Amino acid sequence: MASRLGPKWLNQVRTIAGPTHQGRLSRYAVYAAQINAMEPTLEKESDAQIAERSRQLKLKARQGDSLNGLLVEAFALVREAAKRTVKQRHYDVQMVGGAAIHNRCIAEMETGEGKTLVATLPTYLNALQGKGVHVITVNDYLASRDAEWMTPIYNLLGMSVGCIQTGQPDPVRRAAYASDITYGTSKEFGFDFLRDELKRLQLGDTHRKSFEQAFLGTGAHAESETPVQRTHHFAVVDEADSILIDEARTPLIIGANNQPTQEEAAAYYGADELAATLIRTKDFKYDPAERKAELNATGRRKVQAVAGHSSFVTLTVDGLYEYVERALRAQIAYLRDRDYVISGDEIVIVDEFTGRMMPGRQWQDGLHQAIQAKEKLEVTLETITAARVTVQDFFLKYKKLAGMTGTAASDAAELRRIYKVKVFKVPTNRRCSRVWIEDRVFSNESEKFQAVADQIVAWHKLQVPVLIGTRSIEKSEKLSALLNAAKIEHQILNAKNHEIEAQIVSQAGQPGRVTVATNMAGRGTDIKLTEDVSKSGGLHVIGTERHESRRIDRQLAGRCARQGDPGHCQFFVSLEDEIIDAYGEKPAARIRRRYKDRGELTSGSMRRLVLSAQAKKERQHFRDRKMLMNYEKQRAEMRKNMGLNPVLG
């Protein structure tokens, strides 16, 4: 809507504001006006004429013409192609978002503003150079869905599209990367990069051909042994905050199998049994922020007393301390149905940011094996590092990086400092009508969940749709039991039934529908409201605890009030929530003792207490990411000085 961007003459005047937000917004708004001016002409042209225009743009781009000079016509072609193929027309504000992404920005756009469609604009423009553009998102489902949805647009314009999915063989991956535009997840792109580095190591110097290869045609390697990726030219990162910030706390690692001996397996089981006998604070201290346990003098004496047991014959006393501390960490910090689920006889990790299962992934440094021992499963292959790269280092390999998300402003400084990208807030197409209701704070978890259930019952009587976000599978099932007791029909969505995620979430806006979901389940799925629901205040979202980042809270809230729809959001928290542990073990225990059995705590200071804990946790995660970056940087420099590949080993 032009009115959201202001009159063209005013935007032309404001462009003199330079590299300020207002100056950039005005410049991009001028682009939108120029694109609009081309629309009547393009509407009269045939598909063949549109395709020919696209071919001419390709020639110009590959002859060295500036992409900035081609932007207006390229964006106008994409809009026209979208109207003809997927029956959607880009809004003017979406043109602004596309221009921001092309100019190396993270475009912050509210949920429901059509980020998937926005991505087609800079993706097509940058694909004109023929060097490949990667569109990166958070999971296989969204990558496949977006690629399938947008392919008709690109095909009309003469562009080829590929999609990377987990488990694909190398020939399929190689073909996908050879396409003009490739969709996939950050993990798949990152792991393909690491696998390619391992292949290059096996192939030796890939830049020179031997005499036999050059003149006799021998010594060639099989195609399956050659890398699958091309250059890292331009990446458009969807849900950029989740990928570039949240996932950046752990490096991407490819492990080589290292079969544990019978004695090592026995040591894991023995350490788990021994750890179960130790008493917190008396025998060891546990740091919730670091998720680490450390034996004290009393605990060490207890461990020394059993050091001669047959389970520990291969371990020194110091080694046994490590095994026991790892077992304590597995027992306290990593909980079943929150951090992992058991599928058959395997531990399957649950992504802490999305609530989705990640089959095939393992924790490092023996932690995965310690959790297997805790759950009395067979201790399987431990992995040693064959190749590794941090999320930060991987994305910095792209010549040009940009993206989009609904929540990035709070991390703008970190994104600018580490990835050299700016955050650009894009106006909404319609004014946002979300209503934030004050948090309700309770002294314990049981009171909190009962209050949530009572609130759902009250709203359900009014036929208001409710979406409830929980932190773990265990909590979602606990709330489900309360709703069953109240005879409230509801859908439950967690890592155990993620296959039907989009179907469940898309129906969450129906009158009287109650949906219980873990974490960010359903990101990227539209929730349509009926007319009756809109009149009754729209979708109501309840958060059952504050997450470790305000961004994740905002993402949950973003499930409601999309595209000008009405919507409400409220968080219910308790002093037993994990976020309170951010204050430290002893202060958190003091707070809980002081307000024990007080019921609902209505003071504004209690709400501030929770938000302050959240801010502490955000600072902790920032320090973790910074420490990881510094460690990996030192490690890479040391390997380079030794003449080794910094990614391998």
XYZ file of C-alpha atoms in Angstrom:
649
model
C 0.000 0.000 0.000
C 1.561 3.236 -1.140
C 0.129 5.094 1.855
C 2.327 3.024 4.185
C 5.424 4.393 2.428
C 4.292 7.992 1.919
C 4.090 10.078 -1.292
C 6.810 9.639 -3.916
C 7.924 13.298 -3.853
C 8.468 13.192 -0.097
C 10.511 9.974 -0.352
C 12.656 11.531 -3.067
C 13.389 14.471 -0.746
C 14.103 12.182 2.208
C 16.703 10.156 0.304
C 19.154 12.967 1.076
C 19.073 11.748 4.704
C 21.874 9.362 3.663
C 22.599 6.029 5.365
C 20.045 6.531 8.145
C 17.025 4.247 8.476
C 14.742 6.974 7.113
C 17.103 7.657 4.215
C 17.259 3.978 3.235
C 13.501 3.536 3.632
C 12.863 6.506 1.353
C 15.337 5.221 -1.258
C 13.686 1.780 -1.256
C 10.235 3.440 -1.406
C 11.346 5.303 -4.547
C 12.310 1.914 -6.050
C 8.788 0.654 -5.208
C 7.238 3.626 -7.039
C 9.429 2.979 -10.093
C 8.482 -0.719 -10.065
C 4.800 0.234 -9.881
C 5.257 2.454 -12.919
C 6.473 -0.556 -14.949
C 3.522 -2.742 -13.965
C 0.979 -1.597 -16.631
C 3.522 -2.252 -19.410
C 4.495 -5.723 -18.161
C 0.855 -6.758 -17.679
C 0.297 -6.422 -21.450
C 3.292 -8.592 -22.395
C 3.172 -12.340 -23.060
C 5.010 -14.972 -21.003
C 7.543 -15.286 -23.828
C 8.199 -11.519 -23.756
C 8.659 -11.630 -19.962
C 11.118 -14.541 -20.363
C 13.019 -12.601 -23.049
C 13.289 -9.557 -20.742
C 14.747 -11.887 -18.097
C 17.260 -13.306 -20.605
C 18.391 -9.784 -21.500
C 18.880 -8.974 -17.789
C 21.019 -12.126 -17.431
C 23.245 -11.007 -20.298
C 23.682 -7.548 -18.763
C 24.495 -8.970 -15.317
C 27.030 -11.433 -16.739
C 28.661 -8.693 -18.818
C 29.362 -6.806 -15.597
C 26.448 -4.355 -15.302
C 25.715 -3.270 -11.727
C 22.861 -5.206 -10.112
C 21.674 -1.964 -8.517
C 20.977 -0.615 -11.996
C 18.954 -3.743 -12.853
C 16.968 -3.817 -9.584
C 13.810 -2.009 -10.694
C 13.228 -4.094 -13.824
C 14.206 -7.356 -12.068
C 11.811 -6.768 -9.154
C 9.032 -5.747 -11.581
C 9.550 -9.005 -13.520
C 9.393 -11.104 -10.350
C 6.170 -9.381 -9.271
C 4.593 -10.008 -12.691
C 5.766 -13.649 -12.704
C 4.318 -14.160 -9.199
C 0.941 -12.740 -10.277
C 0.825 -15.121 -13.256
C 2.067 -18.305 -11.539
C 1.283 -18.327 -7.804
C -1.493 -15.705 -8.026
C 0.158 -13.390 -5.485
C 1.217 -9.780 -5.986
C 4.076 -8.340 -3.942
C 2.989 -5.408 -1.757
C 5.004 -2.202 -1.914
C 6.408 -2.885 1.563
C 7.586 -6.272 0.287
C 9.506 -4.452 -2.447
C 11.128 -2.411 0.324
C 12.039 -5.631 2.162
C 13.517 -7.122 -1.014
C 15.637 -4.018 -1.640
C 16.907 -4.117 1.963
C 17.930 -7.775 1.608
C 19.724 -7.041 -1.677
C 21.642 -4.306 0.170
C 23.104 -6.750 2.750
C 20.486 -6.218 5.440
C 18.506 -8.483 7.724
C 14.965 -7.316 6.931
C 12.880 -7.394 10.121
C 9.323 -8.086 8.975
C 6.390 -8.987 11.206
C 5.020 -12.512 10.960
C 2.472 -12.905 8.198
C 4.081 -10.220 6.022
C 5.084 -12.778 3.380
C 8.838 -13.192 3.883
C 8.911 -16.259 1.608
C 7.581 -14.182 -1.285
C 9.895 -11.262 -0.433
C 12.934 -13.551 -0.763
C 12.174 -14.142 -4.460
C 13.085 -10.534 -5.269
C 16.759 -10.349 -4.162
C 17.224 -14.060 -4.929
C 16.310 -13.602 -8.610
C 18.267 -10.351 -8.921
C 21.474 -11.895 -7.544
C 20.986 -15.173 -9.441
C 21.271 -13.194 -12.713
C 25.073 -13.340 -12.364
C 24.989 -17.149 -12.673
C 27.077 -17.809 -9.558
C 24.330 -19.477 -7.525
C 22.167 -18.146 -4.696
C 21.457 -20.140 -1.527
C 18.116 -19.606 0.240
C 18.605 -20.993 3.735
C 15.919 -21.837 6.288
C 15.482 -23.755 9.550
C 14.171 -27.184 8.522
C 13.718 -29.555 5.595
C 9.952 -29.087 5.486
C 10.152 -25.304 5.006
C 13.005 -25.610 2.488
C 11.020 -28.116 0.411
C 7.761 -26.171 0.740
C 9.309 -22.819 -0.192
C 11.220 -24.274 -3.148
C 8.125 -26.010 -4.506
C 5.973 -22.907 -3.957
C 8.367 -20.421 -5.579
C 9.745 -22.563 -8.437
C 7.009 -21.539 -10.949
C 8.041 -17.877 -10.509
C 11.695 -18.626 -11.219
C 10.925 -21.035 -14.076
C 8.884 -18.390 -15.926
C 11.949 -16.145 -15.686
C 14.294 -18.868 -16.987
C 15.891 -19.754 -13.647
C 16.578 -23.309 -12.424
C 15.815 -24.278 -8.815
C 17.259 -27.047 -6.615
C 16.458 -28.165 -3.064
C 18.770 -29.899 -0.592
C 17.130 -32.410 1.775
C 18.560 -34.650 4.501
C 19.688 -38.022 3.175
C 20.036 -37.064 -0.490
C 22.855 -38.817 -2.410
C 25.740 -36.725 -3.745
C 24.641 -36.677 -7.423
C 21.286 -35.148 -6.419
C 23.036 -32.593 -4.199
C 25.528 -31.714 -6.922
C 22.687 -31.055 -9.366
C 20.825 -28.936 -6.792
C 23.924 -26.807 -6.144
C 24.466 -26.406 -9.886
C 21.040 -24.710 -10.140
C 20.695 -20.929 -10.259
C 18.871 -20.988 -6.914
C 19.249 -23.628 -4.177
C 16.968 -24.009 -1.140
C 18.031 -25.913 1.977
C 18.744 -25.776 5.710
C 21.745 -24.161 7.363
C 22.860 -27.526 8.748
C 22.761 -29.242 5.351
C 24.690 -26.408 3.668
C 27.221 -26.391 6.524
C 27.715 -30.157 6.597
C 28.048 -30.295 2.798
C 30.814 -27.697 3.110
C 32.595 -29.857 5.709
C 32.153 -33.049 3.663
C 33.572 -31.215 0.631
C 36.620 -30.208 2.669
C 37.161 -33.864 3.643
C 36.818 -34.862 -0.025
C 39.410 -32.252 -1.037
C 41.769 -33.714 1.556
C 41.319 -37.167 0.010
C 41.699 -35.808 -3.542
C 44.864 -33.904 -2.680
C 45.615 -30.693 -4.604
C 42.509 -30.131 -6.732
C 43.954 -27.052 -8.429
C 46.614 -28.853 -10.458
C 46.282 -31.779 -12.843
C 48.950 -34.446 -12.937
C 50.741 -35.309 -16.205
C 48.609 -38.443 -16.531
C 45.364 -36.508 -16.046
C 46.329 -33.700 -18.416
C 47.779 -35.752 -21.272
C 46.722 -39.343 -20.846
C 43.300 -38.827 -19.272
C 44.080 -41.195 -16.394
C 44.102 -40.725 -12.654
C 40.686 -39.044 -12.708
C 38.537 -39.349 -9.610
C 35.021 -40.749 -9.589
C 32.316 -38.068 -9.539
C 31.076 -39.352 -6.150
C 34.439 -38.369 -4.642
C 34.314 -34.757 -5.859
C 32.804 -31.808 -3.916
C 29.114 -31.020 -4.390
C 29.052 -27.272 -3.675
C 30.042 -24.418 -5.957
C 31.200 -21.040 -4.669
C 29.625 -19.325 -1.666
C 28.284 -16.320 -3.548
C 25.087 -15.009 -1.910
C 22.988 -16.413 0.934
C 19.486 -15.266 1.892
C 18.855 -16.558 5.416
C 15.216 -17.021 6.438
C 14.546 -16.888 10.215
C 17.984 -15.248 10.379
C 17.865 -14.699 14.139
C 17.359 -18.416 14.802
C 20.139 -19.503 12.428
C 22.741 -16.744 12.917
C 22.234 -16.170 16.660
C 20.537 -19.102 18.419
C 22.270 -21.901 16.513
C 25.640 -20.145 16.673
C 26.325 -21.396 20.214
C 27.447 -24.809 18.935
C 29.771 -25.545 15.995
C 28.872 -27.848 13.111
C 30.909 -31.039 13.567
C 31.364 -34.154 11.444
C 32.496 -37.036 13.595
C 34.485 -40.140 12.750
C 33.369 -43.336 14.455
C 35.367 -44.474 17.463
C 33.953 -47.745 18.820
C 34.033 -47.787 22.639
C 35.560 -50.872 24.213
C 33.616 -53.025 26.646
C 35.592 -51.452 29.498
C 34.699 -47.902 28.357
C 31.006 -48.794 28.119
C 31.159 -50.297 31.633
C 32.745 -47.054 32.873
C 29.778 -45.000 31.549
C 27.257 -47.263 33.316
C 29.325 -47.325 36.520
C 29.768 -43.536 36.549
C 26.010 -43.082 36.093
C 25.228 -45.357 39.070
C 27.854 -43.599 41.190
C 26.576 -40.120 40.213
C 23.054 -41.098 41.311
C 24.328 -41.589 44.895
C 25.894 -38.119 45.153
C 24.035 -35.256 46.851
C 23.859 -31.787 45.351
C 25.724 -29.061 47.313
C 27.075 -31.712 49.745
C 29.113 -33.704 47.171
C 29.142 -31.406 44.149
C 28.110 -27.979 42.946
C 26.090 -27.423 39.792
C 26.184 -24.269 37.681
C 22.834 -23.913 35.831
C 24.201 -21.168 33.557
C 27.112 -23.305 32.333
C 25.186 -26.605 32.651
C 28.199 -28.125 34.415
C 28.746 -30.112 37.619
C 31.956 -30.052 39.681
C 32.840 -32.458 42.495
C 33.947 -30.952 45.789
C 36.308 -32.557 48.349
C 33.566 -34.732 49.890
C 32.396 -35.923 46.478
C 35.940 -36.717 45.359
C 36.519 -38.861 48.447
C 33.350 -40.828 47.649
C 34.561 -41.347 44.083
C 38.045 -42.370 45.241
C 36.482 -44.990 47.515
C 35.133 -46.925 44.520
C 37.976 -46.214 42.083
C 39.131 -49.833 42.317
C 35.769 -51.222 41.144
C 35.930 -53.504 38.104
C 33.923 -50.962 36.034
C 36.754 -48.425 36.274
C 39.837 -50.565 35.647
C 40.900 -48.513 32.613
C 40.506 -45.094 34.284
C 42.857 -42.993 36.370
C 41.304 -41.232 39.359
C 41.227 -37.930 37.413
C 39.580 -39.723 34.498
C 36.946 -41.149 36.831
C 36.203 -37.628 38.143
C 35.495 -36.573 34.526
C 33.192 -39.535 33.920
C 31.214 -38.852 37.104
C 30.932 -35.105 36.452
C 29.738 -35.888 32.911
C 27.168 -38.325 34.329
C 25.935 -35.651 36.775
C 25.586 -33.219 33.901
C 23.592 -35.798 31.926
C 21.281 -36.445 34.886
C 20.625 -32.812 35.845
C 20.969 -30.655 32.721
C 19.597 -32.930 29.981
C 16.021 -34.035 30.525
C 14.036 -36.644 28.653
C 11.129 -35.202 26.600
C 12.717 -31.770 26.719
C 16.272 -32.079 25.400
C 15.811 -35.501 23.826
C 13.311 -38.281 23.216
C 13.828 -42.040 23.081
C 12.857 -43.508 19.712
C 13.157 -47.288 19.728
C 16.492 -47.818 21.445
C 18.068 -44.532 20.335
C 18.511 -41.100 21.902
C 17.164 -38.485 19.457
C 18.091 -34.869 20.235
C 15.301 -32.266 20.279
C 16.289 -28.849 18.922
C 15.963 -26.432 21.849
C 14.942 -23.557 19.553
C 12.370 -25.247 17.327
C 11.164 -28.212 19.398
C 11.863 -30.517 16.447
C 13.712 -33.850 16.518
C 17.186 -34.037 14.953
C 17.844 -37.709 14.119
C 21.457 -38.632 13.474
C 22.878 -35.818 15.639
C 24.998 -36.563 18.734
C 26.318 -34.557 21.654
C 30.090 -34.425 21.806
C 32.774 -35.323 24.354
C 31.028 -38.431 25.682
C 27.863 -36.605 26.777
C 25.695 -38.592 24.344
C 27.084 -41.844 25.763
C 26.517 -40.618 29.345
C 22.839 -39.988 28.505
C 22.592 -43.451 26.935
C 23.936 -44.911 30.178
C 21.456 -42.822 32.200
C 18.570 -44.234 30.156
C 20.022 -47.790 30.397
C 20.449 -48.004 26.611
C 23.355 -49.577 24.763
C 26.374 -47.271 24.746
C 27.052 -46.789 21.032
C 29.773 -45.307 18.889
C 31.463 -42.261 20.326
C 32.605 -39.784 17.701
C 35.874 -37.973 17.306
C 36.021 -34.754 15.309
C 36.901 -35.147 11.622
C 35.830 -31.646 10.513
C 34.252 -28.665 12.221
C 33.207 -25.093 11.542
C 31.300 -22.527 13.556
C 28.066 -21.087 12.204
C 29.747 -17.678 12.183
C 32.765 -18.798 10.159
C 30.618 -20.721 7.679
C 28.345 -17.789 6.860
C 31.267 -15.385 6.642
C 32.507 -17.486 3.688
C 29.693 -16.018 1.576
C 30.742 -13.056 -0.529
C 27.365 -11.497 0.264
C 25.071 -12.313 3.203
C 21.566 -11.069 4.016
C 18.301 -12.393 5.398
C 14.935 -11.813 6.968
C 13.114 -12.571 10.191
C 10.345 -11.287 12.415
C 12.679 -10.533 15.323
C 16.217 -9.201 14.953
C 16.339 -5.629 16.303
C 17.372 -6.718 19.829
C 20.470 -8.442 18.363
C 21.281 -5.808 15.749
C 24.641 -4.925 17.341
C 25.819 -8.563 17.372
C 24.679 -9.160 13.780
C 26.478 -6.015 12.619
C 29.690 -6.796 14.540
C 29.993 -10.495 13.613
C 28.303 -10.846 10.217
C 28.705 -7.258 8.944
C 24.967 -7.002 8.181
C 22.550 -4.279 9.262
C 19.030 -4.839 10.599
C 16.394 -2.927 8.638
C 12.875 -2.702 10.050
C 10.293 -2.911 7.247
C 6.879 -1.239 7.740
C 3.906 -3.605 7.939
C 1.422 -3.712 5.066
C -1.383 -3.069 7.554
C -1.147 -1.592 11.043
C -0.423 -4.273 13.691
C -3.378 -4.880 16.064
C -1.698 -7.210 18.588
C -2.718 -6.683 22.221
C -0.122 -7.583 24.871
C -1.663 -8.586 28.205
C 0.473 -8.266 31.367
C 2.332 -11.375 32.524
C 0.865 -13.368 35.403
C 3.416 -14.657 37.940
C 2.874 -17.614 40.315
C 4.932 -19.034 43.151
C 5.020 -22.575 41.755
C 4.500 -24.452 38.511
C 1.350 -26.357 39.516
C -0.511 -23.111 40.311
C 0.674 -21.637 37.021
C -0.546 -24.537 34.882
C -3.884 -24.632 36.680
C -4.308 -20.896 35.978
C -3.441 -21.497 32.303
C -6.031 -24.277 32.116
C -8.669 -22.064 33.796
C -7.934 -19.228 31.329
C -8.255 -21.615 28.371
C -11.612 -22.866 29.698
C -12.860 -19.264 30.011
C -11.779 -18.344 26.472
C -13.031 -21.640 25.058
C -16.554 -20.819 26.278
C -16.377 -17.683 24.106
C -15.295 -19.833 21.122
C -11.966 -17.983 20.989
C -9.116 -19.998 19.379
C -6.136 -20.443 21.708
C -2.537 -21.419 20.864
C -0.420 -22.372 23.888
C 3.376 -22.489 23.699
C 5.239 -24.772 26.134
C 8.967 -25.243 26.706
C 9.118 -29.052 26.560
C 7.233 -32.177 25.569
C 6.783 -33.008 29.270
C 5.134 -29.618 29.955
C 2.880 -29.889 26.898
C 1.659 -33.284 28.123
C 1.160 -31.959 31.658
C -1.084 -29.174 30.340
C -2.832 -31.668 28.078
C -3.783 -33.747 31.134
C -5.348 -30.675 32.813
C -7.317 -29.877 29.654
C -8.534 -33.474 29.439
C -9.707 -33.216 33.044
C -11.623 -30.044 32.111
C -13.084 -31.878 29.062
C -11.530 -29.377 26.619
C -10.881 -30.920 23.216
C -7.445 -29.897 21.962
C -4.609 -30.710 19.563
C -1.117 -31.359 20.913
C 1.934 -30.655 18.776
C 5.422 -31.635 19.880
C 8.482 -33.507 18.640
C 6.563 -36.786 18.865
C 4.074 -35.826 16.148
C 5.978 -33.179 14.184
C 5.078 -34.801 10.846
C 1.626 -33.174 10.886
C 2.891 -29.856 12.266
C 1.824 -27.556 9.421
C -1.613 -29.179 9.235
C -2.267 -28.720 12.972
C -0.955 -25.140 13.140
C -2.809 -23.982 10.020
C -6.098 -24.928 11.733
C -5.256 -23.157 15.018
C -7.350 -20.077 14.106
C -10.687 -21.918 13.868
C -13.428 -20.950 16.407
C -12.910 -22.674 19.766
C -9.780 -24.519 18.583
C -7.213 -25.191 21.344
C -3.667 -26.067 20.207
C -0.823 -26.948 22.593
C 2.600 -26.690 20.916
C 6.206 -26.888 22.038
C 8.455 -23.894 21.509
C 8.362 -22.507 17.979
C 6.435 -25.305 16.303
C 4.665 -24.017 13.219
C 6.998 -21.167 12.321
C 6.424 -20.347 8.697
C 2.845 -21.663 8.599
C -0.070 -19.271 8.055
C -2.923 -19.317 10.589
C -6.106 -18.161 8.855
C -8.906 -16.597 10.922
C -12.619 -16.844 10.185
C -14.762 -13.710 10.257
C -16.343 -14.731 13.583
C -12.909 -15.206 15.162
C -11.782 -11.768 13.972
C -14.842 -10.191 15.604
C -14.113 -11.965 18.912
C -10.551 -10.615 19.196
C -8.620 -13.014 16.963
C -6.226 -15.781 17.954
C -5.176 -15.732 21.627
C -1.620 -16.891 22.348
C -0.473 -18.068 25.795
C 3.189 -18.587 26.687
C 3.606 -20.944 29.650
C 7.027 -19.533 30.559
C 9.475 -16.900 29.437
C 12.159 -18.252 27.126
C 15.875 -17.562 27.381
C 15.567 -14.810 24.786
C 12.976 -12.075 24.294
C 13.126 -12.821 20.578
C 11.692 -16.318 21.073
C 8.862 -14.836 23.147
C 8.160 -12.375 20.332
C 8.220 -15.214 17.799
C 5.557 -17.063 19.788
C 3.498 -13.872 20.044
C 3.916 -13.459 16.293
C 1.634 -16.439 15.690
C -1.270 -14.024 16.274
C -2.249 -10.631 14.797
C -0.839 -11.225 11.320
C -1.539 -8.852 8.408
C -3.638 -6.494 10.526
C -5.718 -9.292 12.110
C -6.664 -8.826 15.775
C -4.858 -10.982 18.356
C -3.896 -11.249 22.026
C -0.766 -12.549 23.755
C -0.063 -13.252 27.427
C 2.650 -15.095 29.364
C 2.136 -17.150 32.522
C 5.328 -17.670 34.538
C 6.308 -19.190 37.885
C 9.283 -18.911 40.221
C 9.968 -22.611 39.563
C 10.610 -21.888 35.872
C 14.115 -22.578 34.610
C 14.660 -18.904 33.708
C 14.928 -18.029 37.438
C 18.090 -20.193 37.625
C 19.829 -17.407 35.690
C 20.355 -15.690 39.062
C 22.468 -18.638 40.246
C 21.615 -21.712 42.288
C 21.591 -20.162 45.770
C 19.860 -16.838 44.917
C 17.201 -18.736 42.932
C 16.602 -21.050 45.893
C 16.253 -18.028 48.215
C 13.686 -16.389 45.907
C 11.646 -19.602 45.737
C 11.730 -20.120 49.505
C 10.686 -16.537 50.204
C 7.566 -16.691 48.025
C 6.693 -20.357 48.549
C 2.935 -21.157 48.431
C 1.977 -17.491 47.916
C -0.233 -18.265 44.889
C -0.374 -15.535 42.246
C 2.161 -12.735 42.768
C 0.584 -9.590 41.358
C 3.351 -7.097 42.160
C 5.008 -5.388 39.194
C 8.383 -6.105 40.831
C 7.808 -9.848 40.307
C 7.259 -9.335 36.585
C 10.449 -7.261 36.464
C 12.288 -10.029 38.365
C 11.463 -12.530 35.600
C 12.403 -10.134 32.783
C 15.672 -9.311 34.543
C 16.486 -13.055 34.723
C 15.765 -13.287 31.008
C 18.167 -10.405 30.295
C 20.885 -12.160 32.340
C 20.373 -15.322 30.293
C 20.679 -13.365 27.035
C 23.997 -11.908 28.221
C 25.187 -15.409 29.161
C 24.367 -16.764 25.697
C 26.146 -13.804 24.081
C 29.258 -14.588 26.163
C 29.024 -18.261 25.113
C 28.928 -17.307 21.433
C 31.816 -14.878 21.883
C 33.928 -17.477 23.726
C 33.220 -20.081 21.040
C 34.242 -17.639 18.303
C 37.467 -16.721 20.096
C 38.312 -20.373 20.780
C 37.658 -21.399 17.167
C 39.626 -18.420 15.869
C 42.663 -19.368 17.968
C 42.304 -23.015 16.947
C 42.105 -22.078 13.242
C 45.157 -19.786 13.481
C 47.170 -22.505 15.252
C 46.300 -25.062 12.537
C 47.136 -22.583 9.753
C 50.529 -21.909 11.363
C 51.123 -25.678 11.357
C 50.247 -25.807 7.641
C 46.979 -27.653 8.300
C 43.427 -27.059 7.047
C 41.692 -25.096 9.870
C 38.387 -26.889 9.228
C 39.663 -30.484 9.494
C 40.499 -32.433 12.629
